[in-house]
Each structure stands twice: as structure tokens, then as C-alpha cells.
PDB file of C-alpha atoms in Angstrom:
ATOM      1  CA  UNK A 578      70.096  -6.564  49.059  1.00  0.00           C
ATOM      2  CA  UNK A 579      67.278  -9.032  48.796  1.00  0.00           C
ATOM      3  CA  UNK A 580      69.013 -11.734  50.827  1.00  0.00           C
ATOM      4  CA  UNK A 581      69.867  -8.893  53.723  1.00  0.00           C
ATOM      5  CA  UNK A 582      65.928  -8.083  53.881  1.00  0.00           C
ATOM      6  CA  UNK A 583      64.865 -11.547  53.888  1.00  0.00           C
ATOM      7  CA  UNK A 584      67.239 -12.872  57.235  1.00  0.00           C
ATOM      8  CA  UNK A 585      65.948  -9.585  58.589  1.00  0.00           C
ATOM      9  CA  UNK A 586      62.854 -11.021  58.882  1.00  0.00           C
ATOM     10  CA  UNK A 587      63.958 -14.067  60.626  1.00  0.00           C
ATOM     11  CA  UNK A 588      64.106 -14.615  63.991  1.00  0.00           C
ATOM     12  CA  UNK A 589      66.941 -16.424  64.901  1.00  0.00           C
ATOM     13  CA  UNK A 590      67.960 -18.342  68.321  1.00  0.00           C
ATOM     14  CA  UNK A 591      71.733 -18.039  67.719  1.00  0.00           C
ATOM     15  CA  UNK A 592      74.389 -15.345  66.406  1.00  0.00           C
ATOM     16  CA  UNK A 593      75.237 -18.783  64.042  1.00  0.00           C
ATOM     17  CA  UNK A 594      75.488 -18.091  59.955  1.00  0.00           C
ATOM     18  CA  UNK A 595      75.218 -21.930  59.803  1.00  0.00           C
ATOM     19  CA  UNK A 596      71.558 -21.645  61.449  1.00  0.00           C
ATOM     20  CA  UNK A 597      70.027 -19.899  58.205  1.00  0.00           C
ATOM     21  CA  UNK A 598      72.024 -22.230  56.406  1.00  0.00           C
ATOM     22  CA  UNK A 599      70.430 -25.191  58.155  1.00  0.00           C
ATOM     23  CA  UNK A 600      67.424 -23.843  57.942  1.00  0.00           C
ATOM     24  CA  UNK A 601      66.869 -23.094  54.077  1.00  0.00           C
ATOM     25  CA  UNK A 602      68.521 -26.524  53.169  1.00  0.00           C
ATOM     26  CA  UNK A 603      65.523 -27.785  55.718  1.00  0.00           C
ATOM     27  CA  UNK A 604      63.166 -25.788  53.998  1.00  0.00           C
ATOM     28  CA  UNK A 605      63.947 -26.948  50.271  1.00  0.00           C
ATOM     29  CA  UNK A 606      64.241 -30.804  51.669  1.00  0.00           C
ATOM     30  CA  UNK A 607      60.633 -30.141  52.149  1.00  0.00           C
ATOM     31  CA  UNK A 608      59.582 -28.510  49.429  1.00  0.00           C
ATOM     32  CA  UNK A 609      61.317 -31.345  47.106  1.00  0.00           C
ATOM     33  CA  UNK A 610      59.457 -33.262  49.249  1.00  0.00           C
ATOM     34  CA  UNK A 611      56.105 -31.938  48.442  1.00  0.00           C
ATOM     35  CA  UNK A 612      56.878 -31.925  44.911  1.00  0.00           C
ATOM     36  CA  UNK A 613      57.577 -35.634  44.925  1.00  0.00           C
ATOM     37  CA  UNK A 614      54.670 -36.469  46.504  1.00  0.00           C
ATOM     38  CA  UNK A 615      51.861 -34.097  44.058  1.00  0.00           C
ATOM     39  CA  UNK A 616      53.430 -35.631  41.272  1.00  0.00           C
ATOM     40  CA  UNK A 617      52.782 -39.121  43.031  1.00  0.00           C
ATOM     41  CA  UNK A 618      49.950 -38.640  43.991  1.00  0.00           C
ATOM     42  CA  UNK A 619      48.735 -37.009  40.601  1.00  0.00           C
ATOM     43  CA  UNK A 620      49.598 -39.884  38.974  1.00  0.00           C
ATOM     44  CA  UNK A 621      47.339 -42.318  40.870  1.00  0.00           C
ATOM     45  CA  UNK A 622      44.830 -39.737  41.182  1.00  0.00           C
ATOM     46  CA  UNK A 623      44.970 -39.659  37.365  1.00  0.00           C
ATOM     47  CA  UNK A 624      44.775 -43.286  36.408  1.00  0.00           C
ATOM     48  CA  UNK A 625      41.939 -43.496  39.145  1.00  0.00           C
ATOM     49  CA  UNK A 626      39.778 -40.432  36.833  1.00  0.00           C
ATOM     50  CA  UNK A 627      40.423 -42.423  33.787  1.00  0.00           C
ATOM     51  CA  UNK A 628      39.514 -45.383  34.749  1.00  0.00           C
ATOM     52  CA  UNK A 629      36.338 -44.536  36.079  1.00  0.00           C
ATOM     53  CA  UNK A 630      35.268 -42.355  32.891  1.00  0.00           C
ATOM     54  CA  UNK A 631      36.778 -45.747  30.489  1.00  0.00           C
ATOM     55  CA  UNK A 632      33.849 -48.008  32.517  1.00  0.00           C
ATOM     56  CA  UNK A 633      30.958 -45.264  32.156  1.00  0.00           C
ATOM     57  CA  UNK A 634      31.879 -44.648  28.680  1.00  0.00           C
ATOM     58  CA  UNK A 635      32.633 -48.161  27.614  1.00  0.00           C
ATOM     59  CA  UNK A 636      29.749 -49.932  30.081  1.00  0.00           C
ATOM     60  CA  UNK A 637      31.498 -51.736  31.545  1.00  0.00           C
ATOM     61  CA  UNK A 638      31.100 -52.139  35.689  1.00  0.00           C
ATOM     62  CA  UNK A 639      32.508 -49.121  37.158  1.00  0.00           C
ATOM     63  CA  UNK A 640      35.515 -50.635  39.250  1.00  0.00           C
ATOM     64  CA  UNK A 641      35.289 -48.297  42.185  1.00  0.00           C
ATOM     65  CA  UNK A 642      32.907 -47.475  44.549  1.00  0.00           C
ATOM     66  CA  UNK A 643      33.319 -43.970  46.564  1.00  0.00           C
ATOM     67  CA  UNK A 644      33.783 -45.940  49.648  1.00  0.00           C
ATOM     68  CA  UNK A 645      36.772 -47.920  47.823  1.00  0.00           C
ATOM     69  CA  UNK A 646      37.836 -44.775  46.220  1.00  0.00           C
ATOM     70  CA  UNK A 647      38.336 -43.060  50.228  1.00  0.00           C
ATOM     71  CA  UNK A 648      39.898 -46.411  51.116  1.00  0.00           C
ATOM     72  CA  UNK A 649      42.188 -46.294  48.559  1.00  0.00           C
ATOM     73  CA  UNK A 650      42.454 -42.592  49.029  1.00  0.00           C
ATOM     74  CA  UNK A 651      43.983 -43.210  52.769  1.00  0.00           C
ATOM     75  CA  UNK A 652      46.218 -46.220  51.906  1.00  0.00           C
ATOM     76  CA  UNK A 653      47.948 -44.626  49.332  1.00  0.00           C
ATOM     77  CA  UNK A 654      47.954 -41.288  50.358  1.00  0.00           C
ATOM     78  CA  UNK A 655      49.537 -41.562  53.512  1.00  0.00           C
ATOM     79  CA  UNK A 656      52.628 -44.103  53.712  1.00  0.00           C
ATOM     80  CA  UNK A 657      54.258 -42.229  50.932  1.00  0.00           C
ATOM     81  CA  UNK A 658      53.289 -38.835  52.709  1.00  0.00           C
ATOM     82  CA  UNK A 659      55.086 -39.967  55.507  1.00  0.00           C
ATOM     83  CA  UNK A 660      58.168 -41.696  53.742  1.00  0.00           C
ATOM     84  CA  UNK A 661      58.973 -38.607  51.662  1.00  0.00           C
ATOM     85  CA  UNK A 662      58.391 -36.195  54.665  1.00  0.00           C
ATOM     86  CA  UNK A 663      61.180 -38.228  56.196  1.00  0.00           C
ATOM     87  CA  UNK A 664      63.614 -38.252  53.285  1.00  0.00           C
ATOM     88  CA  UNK A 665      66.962 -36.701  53.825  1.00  0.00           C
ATOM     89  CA  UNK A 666      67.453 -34.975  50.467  1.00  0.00           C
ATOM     90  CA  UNK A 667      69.544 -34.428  47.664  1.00  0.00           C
ATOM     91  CA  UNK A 668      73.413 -33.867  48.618  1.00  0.00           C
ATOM     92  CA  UNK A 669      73.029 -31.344  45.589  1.00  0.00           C
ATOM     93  CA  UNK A 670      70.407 -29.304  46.805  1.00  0.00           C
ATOM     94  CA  UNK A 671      72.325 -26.362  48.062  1.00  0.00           C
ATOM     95  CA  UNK A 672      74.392 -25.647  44.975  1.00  0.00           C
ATOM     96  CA  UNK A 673      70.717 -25.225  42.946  1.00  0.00           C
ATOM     97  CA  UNK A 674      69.766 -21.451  42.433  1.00  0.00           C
ATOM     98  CA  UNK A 675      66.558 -20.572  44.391  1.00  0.00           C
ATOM     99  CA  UNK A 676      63.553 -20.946  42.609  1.00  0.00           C
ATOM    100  CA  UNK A 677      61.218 -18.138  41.668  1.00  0.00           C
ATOM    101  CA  UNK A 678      58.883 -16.522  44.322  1.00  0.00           C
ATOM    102  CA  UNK A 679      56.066 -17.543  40.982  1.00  0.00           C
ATOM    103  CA  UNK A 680      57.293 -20.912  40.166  1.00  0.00           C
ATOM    104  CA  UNK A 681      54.414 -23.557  40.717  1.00  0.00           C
ATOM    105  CA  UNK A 682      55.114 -26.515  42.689  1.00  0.00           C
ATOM    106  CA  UNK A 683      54.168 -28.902  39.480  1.00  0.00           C
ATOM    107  CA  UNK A 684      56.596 -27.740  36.374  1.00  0.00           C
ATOM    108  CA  UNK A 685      56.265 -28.692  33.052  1.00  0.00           C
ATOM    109  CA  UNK A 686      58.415 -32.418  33.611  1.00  0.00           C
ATOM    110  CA  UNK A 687      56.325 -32.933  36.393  1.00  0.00           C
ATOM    111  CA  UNK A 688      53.058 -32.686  34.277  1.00  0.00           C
ATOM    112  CA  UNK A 689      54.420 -34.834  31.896  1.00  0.00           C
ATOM    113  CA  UNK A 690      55.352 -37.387  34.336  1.00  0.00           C
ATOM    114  CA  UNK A 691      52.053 -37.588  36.261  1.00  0.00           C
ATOM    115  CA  UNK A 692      50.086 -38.055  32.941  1.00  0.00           C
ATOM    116  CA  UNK A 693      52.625 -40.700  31.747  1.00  0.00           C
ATOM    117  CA  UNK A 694      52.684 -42.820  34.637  1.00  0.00           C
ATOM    118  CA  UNK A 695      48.692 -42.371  34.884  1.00  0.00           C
ATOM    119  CA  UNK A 696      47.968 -43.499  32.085  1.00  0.00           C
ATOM    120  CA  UNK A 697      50.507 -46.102  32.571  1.00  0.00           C
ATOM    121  CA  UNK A 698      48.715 -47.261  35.098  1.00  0.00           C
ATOM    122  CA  UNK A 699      45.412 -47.386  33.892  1.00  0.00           C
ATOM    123  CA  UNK A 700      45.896 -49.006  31.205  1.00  0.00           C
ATOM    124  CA  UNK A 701      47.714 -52.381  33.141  1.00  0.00           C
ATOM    125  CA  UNK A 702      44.948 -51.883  35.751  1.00  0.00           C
ATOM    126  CA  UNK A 703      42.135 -51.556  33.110  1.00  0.00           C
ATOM    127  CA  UNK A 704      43.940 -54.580  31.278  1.00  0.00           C
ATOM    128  CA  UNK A 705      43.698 -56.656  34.630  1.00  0.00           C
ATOM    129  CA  UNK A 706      39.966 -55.535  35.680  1.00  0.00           C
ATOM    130  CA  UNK A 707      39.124 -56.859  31.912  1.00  0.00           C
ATOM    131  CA  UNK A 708      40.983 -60.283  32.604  1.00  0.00           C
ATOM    132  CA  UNK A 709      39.077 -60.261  35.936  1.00  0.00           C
ATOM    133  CA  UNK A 710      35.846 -59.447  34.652  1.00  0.00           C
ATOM    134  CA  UNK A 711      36.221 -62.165  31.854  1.00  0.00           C
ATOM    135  CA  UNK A 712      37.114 -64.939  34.764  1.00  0.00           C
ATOM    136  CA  UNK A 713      34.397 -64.145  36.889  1.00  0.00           C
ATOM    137  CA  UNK A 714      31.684 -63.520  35.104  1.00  0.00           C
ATOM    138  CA  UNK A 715      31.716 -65.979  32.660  1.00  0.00           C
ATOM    139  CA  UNK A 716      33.892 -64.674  30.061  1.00  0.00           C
ATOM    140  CA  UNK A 717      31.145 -61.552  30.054  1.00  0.00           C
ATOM    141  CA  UNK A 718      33.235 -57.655  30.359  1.00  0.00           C
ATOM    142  CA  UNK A 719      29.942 -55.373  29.592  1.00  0.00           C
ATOM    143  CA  UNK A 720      27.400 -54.272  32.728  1.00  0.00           C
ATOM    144  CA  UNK A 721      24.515 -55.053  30.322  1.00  0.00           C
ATOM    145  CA  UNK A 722      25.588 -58.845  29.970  1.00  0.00           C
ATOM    146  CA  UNK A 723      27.000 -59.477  33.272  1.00  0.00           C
ATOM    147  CA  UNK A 724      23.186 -58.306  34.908  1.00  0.00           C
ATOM    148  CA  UNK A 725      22.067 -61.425  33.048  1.00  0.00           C
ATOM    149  CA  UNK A 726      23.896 -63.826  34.475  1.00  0.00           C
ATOM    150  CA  UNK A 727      22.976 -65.863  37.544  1.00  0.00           C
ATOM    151  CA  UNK A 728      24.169 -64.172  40.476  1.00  0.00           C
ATOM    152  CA  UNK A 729      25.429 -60.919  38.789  1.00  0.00           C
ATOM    153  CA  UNK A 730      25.034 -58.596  42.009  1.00  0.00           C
ATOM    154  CA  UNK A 731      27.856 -60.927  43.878  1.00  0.00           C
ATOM    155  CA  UNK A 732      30.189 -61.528  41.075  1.00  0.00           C
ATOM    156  CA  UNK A 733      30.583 -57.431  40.193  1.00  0.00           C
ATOM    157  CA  UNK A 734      30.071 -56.082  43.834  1.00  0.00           C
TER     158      UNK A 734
END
């Protein structure tokens, strides 16, 4: 059978059923685990794109520089990388049916997810940078206005 070829290929350090067992429970725990974090991280990566592409398009300042962008890129990245690569699991994840050898790691919920919650969050972010914009540079939003105010460079830098 397919499950007789596949432990054949395994080396194992034990005579111990339990051991392959422990060992494919591992190995989904992770793979949720990536899962979780792509659709995180597409999310933010998402909202990030659009926000960007809402400034050129609109004129407004563009609200991230690419040294903010790798900044932001390493403090958001890696704290959940690390919390969901220590996450125990789901106590149901045994009893699922293993997935298909051409399944992608993002499925169709996940897709919908990551482009609901980015745009989610670039729209209360965009809202805020507006609200921002209009407080600090004299009630001005647009890149063309705020360059004519007195001391533009330090109020949208």
C-alpha cells in the first residue's frame, strides 16, 4: 500500500509505531503552522501594496519609505514566525484526512481571508494616515499642497 512504501522510506530510531505517529502529528503542527503564518503575513503584505499604489494614484505622500517598508518587514515578520512555530496544535489534527500531495499551502478560504483582512487594514490605516496628514500639515492631504507649505520636507518625512 501507499502508507507501507512511505514508512519504508523512513528511517526510524526505534521498533515504536507511536514514533511515526509522533512524527506526522509533528509534521502537520508545522505545516498548519506555515499556513497560518502566509495567510498572516499576506494580509499585511497586502494592505502594505495597496496602500502604497492608493498614495501614487491619489497624490498623496507615499507613507512608506523602502527603509520603513524592511523595518516593518522584520518587526512583523518575525515575532509571529516565531509564536506560531511554537504553537502546540489543534487536538483535532490527527482525525483530518491527509491532504493531497498537489494541494497548495494557500486554499481558496485562505485567499479570501488575506484579501479581506488587507483591505481591512488599509483602509483604517489609510483612514488614519489621512487624519494624520490633515493634523500636520495644516489640514492639507495632497503632495502637491503640502510642498507649499512652510517646512513641508519635515512635516511629511
Amino acid at each position: 500500500t501507499e502508507v507501507a512504501k512511505g514508512a519504508s522510506a523512513m528511517i526510524l530510531l526505534d521498533d515504536n509505531f507511536c514514533s511515526i505517529v509522533d512524527a506526522v502529528h509533528k509534521g502537520r503542527v508545522i505545516y498548519a503552522g506555515i499556513q497560518k503564518f502566509v495567510t498572516f503575513i499576506m494580509s499585511v503584505h497586502i494592505a502594505e501594496i495597496l496602500q502604497i499604489f492608493i498614495c501614487v494614484l491619489g497624490g498623496l505622500p507615499v507613507m512608506r519609505t523602502p527603509l520603513l517598508i524592511l523595518f516593518l518587514v522584520l518587526v512583523t515578520d518575525l515575532p509571529p514566525s516565531i509564536a506560531l512555530g511554537m504553537e502546540k496544535g489543534e487536538p483535532t489534527l490527527m482525525k483530518q484526512m491527509p491532504r493531497p500531495k498537489d494541494e497548495p499551502v494557500a486554499l481558496g478560504f485562505m485567499w479570501f481571508s488575506m484579501i479581506f483582512n488587507g483591505l481591512n487594514i488599509c483602509i483604517i490605516i489609510f483612514i488614519l494616515y489621512v487624519v494624520a496628514l490633515r493634523h500636520f500639515c495644516d489640514g492639507f492631504i495632497l503632495q502637491a499642497d503640502i510642498e507649499g507649505i512652510d517646512d513641508a520636507q519635515y512635516k511629511i518625512e
